[in-house]
mmCIF file with all atom_site columns, C-alpha atoms in Angstrom:
data_model
loop_
_atom_site.group_PDB
_atom_site.id
_atom_site.type_symbol
_atom_site.label_atom_id
_atom_site.label_alt_id
_atom_site.label_comp_id
_atom_site.label_asym_id
_atom_site.label_entity_id
_atom_site.label_seq_id
_atom_site.pdbx_PDB_ins_code
_atom_site.Cartn_x
_atom_site.Cartn_y
_atom_site.Cartn_z
_atom_site.occupancy
_atom_site.B_iso_or_equiv
_atom_site.pdbx_formal_charge
_atom_site.auth_seq_id
_atom_site.auth_comp_id
_atom_site.auth_asym_id
_atom_site.auth_atom_id
_atom_site.pdbx_PDB_model_num
ATOM 1   C CA . MET A 1 1   ? 100.355 156.771 107.073 1.00 0.00 ? 29  MET A CA 1
ATOM 2   C CA . PRO A 1 2   ? 102.192 156.145 103.767 1.00 0.00 ? 30  PRO A CA 1
ATOM 3   C CA . ARG A 1 3   ? 101.806 152.677 102.233 1.00 0.00 ? 31  ARG A CA 1
ATOM 4   C CA . PRO A 1 4   ? 104.963 150.561 101.910 1.00 0.00 ? 32  PRO A CA 1
ATOM 5   C CA . SER A 1 5   ? 106.397 150.437 98.448  1.00 0.00 ? 33  SER A CA 1
ATOM 6   C CA . SER A 1 6   ? 105.899 147.392 96.322  1.00 0.00 ? 34  SER A CA 1
ATOM 7   C CA . GLY A 1 7   ? 109.636 146.812 96.309  1.00 0.00 ? 35  GLY A CA 1
ATOM 8   C CA . SER A 1 8   ? 109.708 146.309 100.080 1.00 0.00 ? 36  SER A CA 1
ATOM 9   C CA . GLY A 1 9   ? 106.969 143.670 99.752  1.00 0.00 ? 37  GLY A CA 1
ATOM 10  C CA . ARG A 1 10  ? 108.985 141.777 97.203  1.00 0.00 ? 38  ARG A CA 1
ATOM 11  C CA . ASN A 1 11  ? 112.064 141.974 99.415  1.00 0.00 ? 39  ASN A CA 1
ATOM 12  C CA . LEU A 1 12  ? 110.022 140.586 102.327 1.00 0.00 ? 40  LEU A CA 1
ATOM 13  C CA . LYS A 1 13  ? 108.879 137.651 100.194 1.00 0.00 ? 41  LYS A CA 1
ATOM 14  C CA . LYS A 1 14  ? 112.465 136.999 99.154  1.00 0.00 ? 42  LYS A CA 1
ATOM 15  C CA . THR A 1 15  ? 113.636 136.847 102.760 1.00 0.00 ? 43  THR A CA 1
ATOM 16  C CA . GLU A 1 16  ? 110.886 134.363 103.571 1.00 0.00 ? 44  GLU A CA 1
ATOM 17  C CA . LYS A 1 17  ? 112.064 131.926 100.904 1.00 0.00 ? 45  LYS A CA 1
ATOM 18  C CA . ARG A 1 18  ? 114.191 129.064 102.177 1.00 0.00 ? 46  ARG A CA 1
ATOM 19  C CA . SER A 1 19  ? 116.826 127.255 100.218 1.00 0.00 ? 47  SER A CA 1
ATOM 20  C CA . PRO A 1 20  ? 116.613 123.471 99.655  1.00 0.00 ? 48  PRO A CA 1
ATOM 21  C CA . LEU A 1 21  ? 119.535 123.096 102.088 1.00 0.00 ? 49  LEU A CA 1
ATOM 22  C CA . ASP A 1 22  ? 117.626 125.000 104.786 1.00 0.00 ? 50  ASP A CA 1
ATOM 23  C CA . LEU A 1 23  ? 114.569 122.823 104.241 1.00 0.00 ? 51  LEU A CA 1
ATOM 24  C CA . TRP A 1 24  ? 116.727 119.694 104.463 1.00 0.00 ? 52  TRP A CA 1
ATOM 25  C CA . HIS A 1 25  ? 118.235 120.860 107.788 1.00 0.00 ? 53  HIS A CA 1
ATOM 26  C CA . ALA A 1 26  ? 114.761 121.728 109.125 1.00 0.00 ? 54  ALA A CA 1
ATOM 27  C CA . PHE A 1 27  ? 113.509 118.301 108.117 1.00 0.00 ? 55  PHE A CA 1
ATOM 28  C CA . ASN A 1 28  ? 116.410 116.585 109.891 1.00 0.00 ? 56  ASN A CA 1
ATOM 29  C CA . GLN A 1 29  ? 115.860 118.757 112.995 1.00 0.00 ? 57  GLN A CA 1
ATOM 30  C CA . SER A 1 30  ? 112.184 117.744 113.122 1.00 0.00 ? 58  SER A CA 1
ATOM 31  C CA . LEU A 1 31  ? 113.207 114.099 112.953 1.00 0.00 ? 59  LEU A CA 1
ATOM 32  C CA . GLU A 1 32  ? 115.717 114.612 115.781 1.00 0.00 ? 60  GLU A CA 1
ATOM 33  C CA . GLU A 1 33  ? 113.006 116.245 117.926 1.00 0.00 ? 61  GLU A CA 1
ATOM 34  C CA . LYS A 1 34  ? 110.693 113.348 117.179 1.00 0.00 ? 62  LYS A CA 1
ATOM 35  C CA . ARG A 1 35  ? 113.322 110.895 118.445 1.00 0.00 ? 63  ARG A CA 1
ATOM 36  C CA . ALA A 1 36  ? 113.344 112.594 121.879 1.00 0.00 ? 64  ALA A CA 1
ATOM 37  C CA . ASP A 1 37  ? 110.726 110.110 123.147 1.00 0.00 ? 65  ASP A CA 1
ATOM 38  C CA . ALA A 1 38  ? 112.643 107.025 121.968 1.00 0.00 ? 66  ALA A CA 1
ATOM 39  C CA . VAL A 1 39  ? 113.283 104.264 124.481 1.00 0.00 ? 67  VAL A CA 1
ATOM 40  C CA . VAL A 1 40  ? 115.675 102.266 122.308 1.00 0.00 ? 68  VAL A CA 1
ATOM 41  C CA . GLU A 1 41  ? 119.183 103.506 121.546 1.00 0.00 ? 69  GLU A CA 1
ATOM 42  C CA . PRO A 1 42  ? 120.142 102.610 117.989 1.00 0.00 ? 70  PRO A CA 1
ATOM 43  C CA . GLU A 1 43  ? 123.282 100.492 117.598 1.00 0.00 ? 71  GLU A CA 1
ATOM 44  C CA . ARG A 1 44  ? 125.914 100.588 114.866 1.00 0.00 ? 72  ARG A CA 1
ATOM 45  C CA . ILE A 1 45  ? 125.642 97.599  112.591 1.00 0.00 ? 73  ILE A CA 1
ATOM 46  C CA . GLU A 1 46  ? 128.683 96.699  110.538 1.00 0.00 ? 74  GLU A CA 1
ATOM 47  C CA . PRO A 1 47  ? 128.128 97.574  106.860 1.00 0.00 ? 75  PRO A CA 1
ATOM 48  C CA . GLY A 1 48  ? 129.342 94.169  105.768 1.00 0.00 ? 76  GLY A CA 1
ATOM 49  C CA . ARG A 1 49  ? 126.640 92.429  107.762 1.00 0.00 ? 77  ARG A CA 1
ATOM 50  C CA . ARG A 1 50  ? 123.985 94.734  106.338 1.00 0.00 ? 78  ARG A CA 1
ATOM 51  C CA . VAL A 1 51  ? 125.120 94.139  102.798 1.00 0.00 ? 79  VAL A CA 1
ATOM 52  C CA . THR A 1 52  ? 125.180 90.387  103.368 1.00 0.00 ? 80  THR A CA 1
ATOM 53  C CA . ALA A 1 53  ? 121.656 90.467  104.863 1.00 0.00 ? 81  ALA A CA 1
ATOM 54  C CA . LEU A 1 54  ? 120.441 92.473  101.895 1.00 0.00 ? 82  LEU A CA 1
ATOM 55  C CA . GLY A 1 55  ? 122.040 90.028  99.493  1.00 0.00 ? 83  GLY A CA 1
ATOM 56  C CA . ILE A 1 56  ? 120.325 87.107  101.240 1.00 0.00 ? 84  ILE A CA 1
ATOM 57  C CA . ASP A 1 57  ? 116.958 88.850  101.115 1.00 0.00 ? 85  ASP A CA 1
ATOM 58  C CA . PHE A 1 58  ? 117.430 89.655  97.447  1.00 0.00 ? 86  PHE A CA 1
ATOM 59  C CA . GLY A 1 59  ? 118.214 86.011  96.781  1.00 0.00 ? 87  GLY A CA 1
ATOM 60  C CA . VAL A 1 60  ? 115.073 84.927  98.626  1.00 0.00 ? 88  VAL A CA 1
ATOM 61  C CA . GLY A 1 61  ? 113.014 87.451  96.681  1.00 0.00 ? 89  GLY A CA 1
ATOM 62  C CA . PHE A 1 62  ? 114.532 86.223  93.407  1.00 0.00 ? 90  PHE A CA 1
ATOM 63  C CA . LEU A 1 63  ? 113.695 82.583  94.206  1.00 0.00 ? 91  LEU A CA 1
ATOM 64  C CA . ALA A 1 64  ? 110.154 83.574  95.217  1.00 0.00 ? 92  ALA A CA 1
ATOM 65  C CA . SER A 1 65  ? 109.709 85.493  91.954  1.00 0.00 ? 93  SER A CA 1
ATOM 66  C CA . MET A 1 66  ? 110.910 82.525  89.885  1.00 0.00 ? 94  MET A CA 1
ATOM 67  C CA . PHE A 1 67  ? 108.373 80.250  91.590  1.00 0.00 ? 95  PHE A CA 1
ATOM 68  C CA . LEU A 1 68  ? 105.453 82.711  91.426  1.00 0.00 ? 96  LEU A CA 1
ATOM 69  C CA . MET A 1 69  ? 106.119 83.555  87.780  1.00 0.00 ? 97  MET A CA 1
ATOM 70  C CA . LEU A 1 70  ? 105.340 79.908  86.936  1.00 0.00 ? 98  LEU A CA 1
ATOM 71  C CA . LEU A 1 71  ? 101.728 80.482  87.992  1.00 0.00 ? 99  LEU A CA 1
ATOM 72  C CA . PRO A 1 72  ? 99.578  81.415  84.964  1.00 0.00 ? 100 PRO A CA 1
ATOM 73  C CA . VAL A 1 73  ? 97.677  84.277  86.570  1.00 0.00 ? 101 VAL A CA 1
ATOM 74  C CA . VAL A 1 74  ? 100.639 85.849  88.340  1.00 0.00 ? 102 VAL A CA 1
ATOM 75  C CA . ASN A 1 75  ? 102.850 86.074  85.282  1.00 0.00 ? 103 ASN A CA 1
ATOM 76  C CA . ILE A 1 76  ? 100.191 88.085  83.450  1.00 0.00 ? 104 ILE A CA 1
ATOM 77  C CA . PHE A 1 77  ? 99.691  90.823  86.027  1.00 0.00 ? 105 PHE A CA 1
ATOM 78  C CA . MET A 1 78  ? 103.145 90.902  87.621  1.00 0.00 ? 106 MET A CA 1
ATOM 79  C CA . THR A 1 79  ? 106.800 90.811  86.682  1.00 0.00 ? 107 THR A CA 1
ATOM 80  C CA . SER A 1 80  ? 109.673 89.174  88.505  1.00 0.00 ? 108 SER A CA 1
ATOM 81  C CA . GLN A 1 81  ? 111.092 92.652  89.334  1.00 0.00 ? 109 GLN A CA 1
ATOM 82  C CA . MET A 1 82  ? 107.783 93.620  90.953  1.00 0.00 ? 110 MET A CA 1
ATOM 83  C CA . ILE A 1 83  ? 107.736 90.495  93.080  1.00 0.00 ? 111 ILE A CA 1
ATOM 84  C CA . ILE A 1 84  ? 111.298 91.069  94.289  1.00 0.00 ? 112 ILE A CA 1
ATOM 85  C CA . MET A 1 85  ? 110.587 94.694  95.211  1.00 0.00 ? 113 MET A CA 1
ATOM 86  C CA . ILE A 1 86  ? 107.358 93.750  97.024  1.00 0.00 ? 114 ILE A CA 1
ATOM 87  C CA . TYR A 1 87  ? 109.235 91.191  99.052  1.00 0.00 ? 115 TYR A CA 1
ATOM 88  C CA . LEU A 1 88  ? 112.047 93.614  99.889  1.00 0.00 ? 116 LEU A CA 1
ATOM 89  C CA . ILE A 1 89  ? 109.532 96.208  101.054 1.00 0.00 ? 117 ILE A CA 1
ATOM 90  C CA . PHE A 1 90  ? 107.760 93.814  103.392 1.00 0.00 ? 118 PHE A CA 1
ATOM 91  C CA . ARG A 1 91  ? 110.702 91.625  104.405 1.00 0.00 ? 119 ARG A CA 1
ATOM 92  C CA . ASP A 1 92  ? 111.281 93.279  107.796 1.00 0.00 ? 120 ASP A CA 1
ATOM 93  C CA . TYR A 1 93  ? 107.754 92.390  108.932 1.00 0.00 ? 121 TYR A CA 1
ATOM 94  C CA . PHE A 1 94  ? 108.592 88.696  109.130 1.00 0.00 ? 122 PHE A CA 1
ATOM 95  C CA . PHE A 1 95  ? 110.213 87.000  112.131 1.00 0.00 ? 123 PHE A CA 1
ATOM 96  C CA . GLU A 1 96  ? 109.513 89.981  114.428 1.00 0.00 ? 124 GLU A CA 1
ATOM 97  C CA . GLY A 1 97  ? 111.524 92.469  112.396 1.00 0.00 ? 125 GLY A CA 1
ATOM 98  C CA . ARG A 1 98  ? 114.339 90.196  111.344 1.00 0.00 ? 126 ARG A CA 1
ATOM 99  C CA . GLY A 1 99  ? 113.240 88.889  107.975 1.00 0.00 ? 127 GLY A CA 1
ATOM 100 C CA . VAL A 1 100 ? 115.436 86.161  106.503 1.00 0.00 ? 128 VAL A CA 1
ATOM 101 C CA . GLY A 1 101 ? 118.681 88.056  105.944 1.00 0.00 ? 129 GLY A CA 1
ATOM 102 C CA . LYS A 1 102 ? 118.742 89.909  109.246 1.00 0.00 ? 130 LYS A CA 1
ATOM 103 C CA . ASN A 1 103 ? 117.737 86.736  111.065 1.00 0.00 ? 131 ASN A CA 1
ATOM 104 C CA . LEU A 1 104 ? 120.743 84.881  109.694 1.00 0.00 ? 132 LEU A CA 1
ATOM 105 C CA . MET A 1 105 ? 123.084 87.834  110.366 1.00 0.00 ? 133 MET A CA 1
ATOM 106 C CA . GLY A 1 106 ? 121.956 88.359  113.952 1.00 0.00 ? 134 GLY A CA 1
ATOM 107 C CA . PHE A 1 107 ? 120.173 91.724  114.051 1.00 0.00 ? 135 PHE A CA 1
ATOM 108 C CA . GLN A 1 108 ? 116.666 93.018  113.708 1.00 0.00 ? 136 GLN A CA 1
ATOM 109 C CA . VAL A 1 109 ? 114.463 96.100  113.165 1.00 0.00 ? 137 VAL A CA 1
ATOM 110 C CA . VAL A 1 110 ? 112.622 97.445  116.182 1.00 0.00 ? 138 VAL A CA 1
ATOM 111 C CA . ASP A 1 111 ? 110.317 100.326 117.019 1.00 0.00 ? 139 ASP A CA 1
ATOM 112 C CA . ILE A 1 112 ? 112.470 102.928 118.819 1.00 0.00 ? 140 ILE A CA 1
ATOM 113 C CA . TYR A 1 113 ? 109.477 104.142 120.865 1.00 0.00 ? 141 TYR A CA 1
ATOM 114 C CA . SER A 1 114 ? 108.457 100.796 122.298 1.00 0.00 ? 142 SER A CA 1
ATOM 115 C CA . GLY A 1 115 ? 111.277 98.341  121.637 1.00 0.00 ? 143 GLY A CA 1
ATOM 116 C CA . ASN A 1 116 ? 108.835 95.958  119.983 1.00 0.00 ? 144 ASN A CA 1
ATOM 117 C CA . SER A 1 117 ? 108.938 94.609  116.441 1.00 0.00 ? 145 SER A CA 1
ATOM 118 C CA . PRO A 1 118 ? 107.843 97.156  113.809 1.00 0.00 ? 146 PRO A CA 1
ATOM 119 C CA . SER A 1 119 ? 104.279 97.461  112.617 1.00 0.00 ? 147 SER A CA 1
ATOM 120 C CA . LEU A 1 120 ? 103.317 96.809  109.025 1.00 0.00 ? 148 LEU A CA 1
ATOM 121 C CA . ARG A 1 121 ? 103.027 100.585 108.466 1.00 0.00 ? 149 ARG A CA 1
ATOM 122 C CA . GLN A 1 122 ? 106.530 101.169 109.832 1.00 0.00 ? 150 GLN A CA 1
ATOM 123 C CA . VAL A 1 123 ? 107.954 98.453  107.604 1.00 0.00 ? 151 VAL A CA 1
ATOM 124 C CA . ILE A 1 124 ? 106.324 100.002 104.508 1.00 0.00 ? 152 ILE A CA 1
ATOM 125 C CA . GLU A 1 125 ? 107.601 103.488 105.488 1.00 0.00 ? 153 GLU A CA 1
ATOM 126 C CA . ARG A 1 126 ? 111.111 102.186 106.241 1.00 0.00 ? 154 ARG A CA 1
ATOM 127 C CA . ASN A 1 127 ? 111.643 100.390 102.936 1.00 0.00 ? 155 ASN A CA 1
ATOM 128 C CA . GLY A 1 128 ? 109.159 102.177 100.728 1.00 0.00 ? 156 GLY A CA 1
ATOM 129 C CA . ILE A 1 129 ? 111.209 105.379 100.670 1.00 0.00 ? 157 ILE A CA 1
ATOM 130 C CA . TYR A 1 130 ? 113.605 103.905 98.077  1.00 0.00 ? 158 TYR A CA 1
ATOM 131 C CA . LEU A 1 131 ? 111.642 100.955 96.687  1.00 0.00 ? 159 LEU A CA 1
ATOM 132 C CA . GLY A 1 132 ? 108.102 102.382 96.589  1.00 0.00 ? 160 GLY A CA 1
ATOM 133 C CA . PRO A 1 133 ? 108.666 104.789 93.656  1.00 0.00 ? 161 PRO A CA 1
ATOM 134 C CA . LEU A 1 134 ? 110.410 102.043 91.691  1.00 0.00 ? 162 LEU A CA 1
ATOM 135 C CA . LEU A 1 135 ? 107.525 99.675  92.317  1.00 0.00 ? 163 LEU A CA 1
ATOM 136 C CA . ILE A 1 136 ? 105.007 102.352 91.173  1.00 0.00 ? 164 ILE A CA 1
ATOM 137 C CA . CYS A 1 137 ? 106.984 102.828 87.978  1.00 0.00 ? 165 CYS A CA 1
ATOM 138 C CA . GLN A 1 138 ? 106.951 99.079  87.385  1.00 0.00 ? 166 GLN A CA 1
ATOM 139 C CA . VAL A 1 139 ? 103.182 98.966  87.879  1.00 0.00 ? 167 VAL A CA 1
ATOM 140 C CA . LEU A 1 140 ? 102.644 101.888 85.480  1.00 0.00 ? 168 LEU A CA 1
ATOM 141 C CA . ALA A 1 141 ? 104.833 100.259 82.791  1.00 0.00 ? 169 ALA A CA 1
ATOM 142 C CA . LEU A 1 142 ? 102.953 96.969  83.217  1.00 0.00 ? 170 LEU A CA 1
ATOM 143 C CA . LEU A 1 143 ? 99.587  98.712  82.916  1.00 0.00 ? 171 LEU A CA 1
ATOM 144 C CA . LEU A 1 144 ? 100.686 100.382 79.694  1.00 0.00 ? 172 LEU A CA 1
ATOM 145 C CA . ASN A 1 145 ? 101.714 97.030  78.252  1.00 0.00 ? 173 ASN A CA 1
ATOM 146 C CA . LEU A 1 146 ? 98.391  95.463  79.274  1.00 0.00 ? 174 LEU A CA 1
ATOM 147 C CA . LEU A 1 147 ? 96.268  98.261  77.936  1.00 0.00 ? 175 LEU A CA 1
ATOM 148 C CA . LEU A 1 148 ? 98.065  98.582  74.611  1.00 0.00 ? 176 LEU A CA 1
ATOM 149 C CA . PRO A 1 149 ? 96.624  95.331  73.060  1.00 0.00 ? 177 PRO A CA 1
ATOM 150 C CA . LEU A 1 150 ? 93.108  96.377  74.178  1.00 0.00 ? 178 LEU A CA 1
ATOM 151 C CA . LEU A 1 151 ? 93.475  99.784  72.551  1.00 0.00 ? 179 LEU A CA 1
ATOM 152 C CA . THR A 1 152 ? 94.888  98.448  69.299  1.00 0.00 ? 180 THR A CA 1
ATOM 153 C CA . HIS A 1 153 ? 91.798  96.300  68.787  1.00 0.00 ? 181 HIS A CA 1
ATOM 154 C CA . SER A 1 154 ? 89.465  99.287  68.987  1.00 0.00 ? 182 SER A CA 1
ATOM 155 C CA . LEU A 1 155 ? 91.562  101.760 66.913  1.00 0.00 ? 183 LEU A CA 1
ATOM 156 C CA . PRO A 1 156 ? 91.973  102.057 63.181  1.00 0.00 ? 184 PRO A CA 1
ATOM 157 C CA . VAL A 1 157 ? 95.187  100.651 61.672  1.00 0.00 ? 185 VAL A CA 1
ATOM 158 C CA . GLN A 1 158 ? 96.698  104.071 60.951  1.00 0.00 ? 186 GLN A CA 1
ATOM 159 C CA . ALA A 1 159 ? 96.485  104.999 64.625  1.00 0.00 ? 187 ALA A CA 1
ATOM 160 C CA . ILE A 1 160 ? 98.283  101.926 65.987  1.00 0.00 ? 188 ILE A CA 1
ATOM 161 C CA . GLY A 1 161 ? 101.771 103.088 64.975  1.00 0.00 ? 189 GLY A CA 1
ATOM 162 C CA . PRO A 1 162 ? 101.614 106.500 66.717  1.00 0.00 ? 190 PRO A CA 1
ATOM 163 C CA . LEU A 1 163 ? 99.999  104.897 69.763  1.00 0.00 ? 191 LEU A CA 1
ATOM 164 C CA . THR A 1 164 ? 102.775 102.306 70.032  1.00 0.00 ? 192 THR A CA 1
ATOM 165 C CA . THR A 1 165 ? 105.381 105.047 69.726  1.00 0.00 ? 193 THR A CA 1
ATOM 166 C CA . THR A 1 166 ? 103.668 107.100 72.435  1.00 0.00 ? 194 THR A CA 1
ATOM 167 C CA . VAL A 1 167 ? 103.403 104.181 74.818  1.00 0.00 ? 195 VAL A CA 1
ATOM 168 C CA . SER A 1 168 ? 107.039 103.303 74.243  1.00 0.00 ? 196 SER A CA 1
ATOM 169 C CA . ALA A 1 169 ? 108.083 106.901 74.955  1.00 0.00 ? 197 ALA A CA 1
ATOM 170 C CA . ILE A 1 170 ? 106.035 106.974 78.157  1.00 0.00 ? 198 ILE A CA 1
ATOM 171 C CA . GLY A 1 171 ? 107.694 103.726 79.237  1.00 0.00 ? 199 GLY A CA 1
ATOM 172 C CA . ASN A 1 172 ? 111.132 105.194 78.623  1.00 0.00 ? 200 ASN A CA 1
ATOM 173 C CA . VAL A 1 173 ? 110.260 108.266 80.665  1.00 0.00 ? 201 VAL A CA 1
ATOM 174 C CA . VAL A 1 174 ? 109.039 106.065 83.533  1.00 0.00 ? 202 VAL A CA 1
ATOM 175 C CA . VAL A 1 175 ? 112.280 104.060 83.471  1.00 0.00 ? 203 VAL A CA 1
ATOM 176 C CA . ALA A 1 176 ? 114.381 107.236 83.379  1.00 0.00 ? 204 ALA A CA 1
ATOM 177 C CA . ILE A 1 177 ? 112.525 108.747 86.373  1.00 0.00 ? 205 ILE A CA 1
ATOM 178 C CA . SER A 1 178 ? 112.883 105.559 88.405  1.00 0.00 ? 206 SER A CA 1
ATOM 179 C CA . ALA A 1 179 ? 116.600 105.318 87.574  1.00 0.00 ? 207 ALA A CA 1
ATOM 180 C CA . LEU A 1 180 ? 117.165 108.985 88.517  1.00 0.00 ? 208 LEU A CA 1
ATOM 181 C CA . TYR A 1 181 ? 115.348 108.489 91.812  1.00 0.00 ? 209 TYR A CA 1
ATOM 182 C CA . LEU A 1 182 ? 117.385 105.406 92.566  1.00 0.00 ? 210 LEU A CA 1
ATOM 183 C CA . PHE A 1 183 ? 120.670 107.155 91.791  1.00 0.00 ? 211 PHE A CA 1
ATOM 184 C CA . VAL A 1 184 ? 119.752 109.931 94.272  1.00 0.00 ? 212 VAL A CA 1
ATOM 185 C CA . ILE A 1 185 ? 118.156 108.040 97.144  1.00 0.00 ? 213 ILE A CA 1
ATOM 186 C CA . LEU A 1 186 ? 120.356 104.910 97.167  1.00 0.00 ? 214 LEU A CA 1
ATOM 187 C CA . PRO A 1 187 ? 123.656 106.848 97.684  1.00 0.00 ? 215 PRO A CA 1
ATOM 188 C CA . ILE A 1 188 ? 122.067 108.930 100.446 1.00 0.00 ? 216 ILE A CA 1
ATOM 189 C CA . GLU A 1 189 ? 120.771 105.850 102.237 1.00 0.00 ? 217 GLU A CA 1
ATOM 190 C CA . SER A 1 190 ? 124.045 104.006 101.794 1.00 0.00 ? 218 SER A CA 1
ATOM 191 C CA . TYR A 1 191 ? 126.090 106.915 103.110 1.00 0.00 ? 219 TYR A CA 1
ATOM 192 C CA . ARG A 1 192 ? 123.905 107.311 106.171 1.00 0.00 ? 220 ARG A CA 1
ATOM 193 C CA . SER A 1 193 ? 124.120 103.571 106.934 1.00 0.00 ? 221 SER A CA 1
ATOM 194 C CA . TYR A 1 194 ? 127.919 103.660 106.676 1.00 0.00 ? 222 TYR A CA 1
ATOM 195 C CA . ASP A 1 195 ? 128.708 107.040 108.224 1.00 0.00 ? 223 ASP A CA 1
ATOM 196 C CA . ARG A 1 196 ? 126.302 107.372 111.157 1.00 0.00 ? 224 ARG A CA 1
ATOM 197 C CA . GLU A 1 197 ? 127.147 105.766 114.495 1.00 0.00 ? 225 GLU A CA 1
ATOM 198 C CA . ASP A 1 198 ? 123.500 104.714 114.933 1.00 0.00 ? 226 ASP A CA 1
ATOM 199 C CA . SER A 1 199 ? 123.321 103.201 111.400 1.00 0.00 ? 227 SER A CA 1
ATOM 200 C CA . MET A 1 200 ? 119.952 104.861 110.861 1.00 0.00 ? 228 MET A CA 1
ATOM 201 C CA . ARG A 1 201 ? 118.828 105.302 107.300 1.00 0.00 ? 229 ARG A CA 1
ATOM 202 C CA . LEU A 1 202 ? 116.415 108.040 106.316 1.00 0.00 ? 230 LEU A CA 1
ATOM 203 C CA . GLY A 1 203 ? 113.751 105.368 106.130 1.00 0.00 ? 231 GLY A CA 1
ATOM 204 C CA . ASP A 1 204 ? 114.455 104.527 109.814 1.00 0.00 ? 232 ASP A CA 1
ATOM 205 C CA . GLU A 1 205 ? 114.147 108.194 110.798 1.00 0.00 ? 233 GLU A CA 1
ATOM 206 C CA . ILE A 1 206 ? 110.775 108.552 109.061 1.00 0.00 ? 234 ILE A CA 1
ATOM 207 C CA . ALA A 1 207 ? 109.334 105.232 110.262 1.00 0.00 ? 235 ALA A CA 1
ATOM 208 C CA . GLY A 1 208 ? 110.648 105.514 113.825 1.00 0.00 ? 236 GLY A CA 1
ATOM 209 C CA . THR A 1 209 ? 112.684 102.319 113.644 1.00 0.00 ? 237 THR A CA 1
ATOM 210 C CA . CYS A 1 210 ? 116.304 101.274 114.153 1.00 0.00 ? 238 CYS A CA 1
ATOM 211 C CA . LEU A 1 211 ? 118.541 98.235  113.989 1.00 0.00 ? 239 LEU A CA 1
ATOM 212 C CA . THR A 1 212 ? 119.676 96.342  117.088 1.00 0.00 ? 240 THR A CA 1
ATOM 213 C CA . ASN A 1 213 ? 121.824 93.284  117.594 1.00 0.00 ? 241 ASN A CA 1
#
């Protein structure tokens, strides 16, 4: 039996490749199939209430950061931005999925498969999708700033200038990556929250949570 030509093998590999749009549709389909076992029907939450709740939570996180930054140990190893992001990631775990902002605005986050308040893992998955990478970038930038003085003490004087330039360049790259990520994920999440009848963000789909009144 004659062997297939190498060209046919390449064509077969080409047909197996899937475009990013196909992968995105397949990902959404898998999430829809996962929701088949849900016992809670997501409700539409008015965008204005969600924005107000987020603003309240941001204000609470800001006040918490101002207080914690007064502590000598905390202000060395953390920044106010890090504290705010940590609070925003974990905020839905308090008050049985309502946090502060949602509690005041009259809705909460629940597990769509049980109807109970979300677990800590679900809360991290729900909010970490758009805040987690930013927090990681903040931690990396802080580590660079903490390590730089230690390195300068052990290096010759002529090496300090290039090292400072390198660290500054790395910090700029980290900030650029985090900004690019934010500009991609935040519009997607905002559009889903506004356009969908069930108000489910991508974070809700992944974590298996939803908002209810």
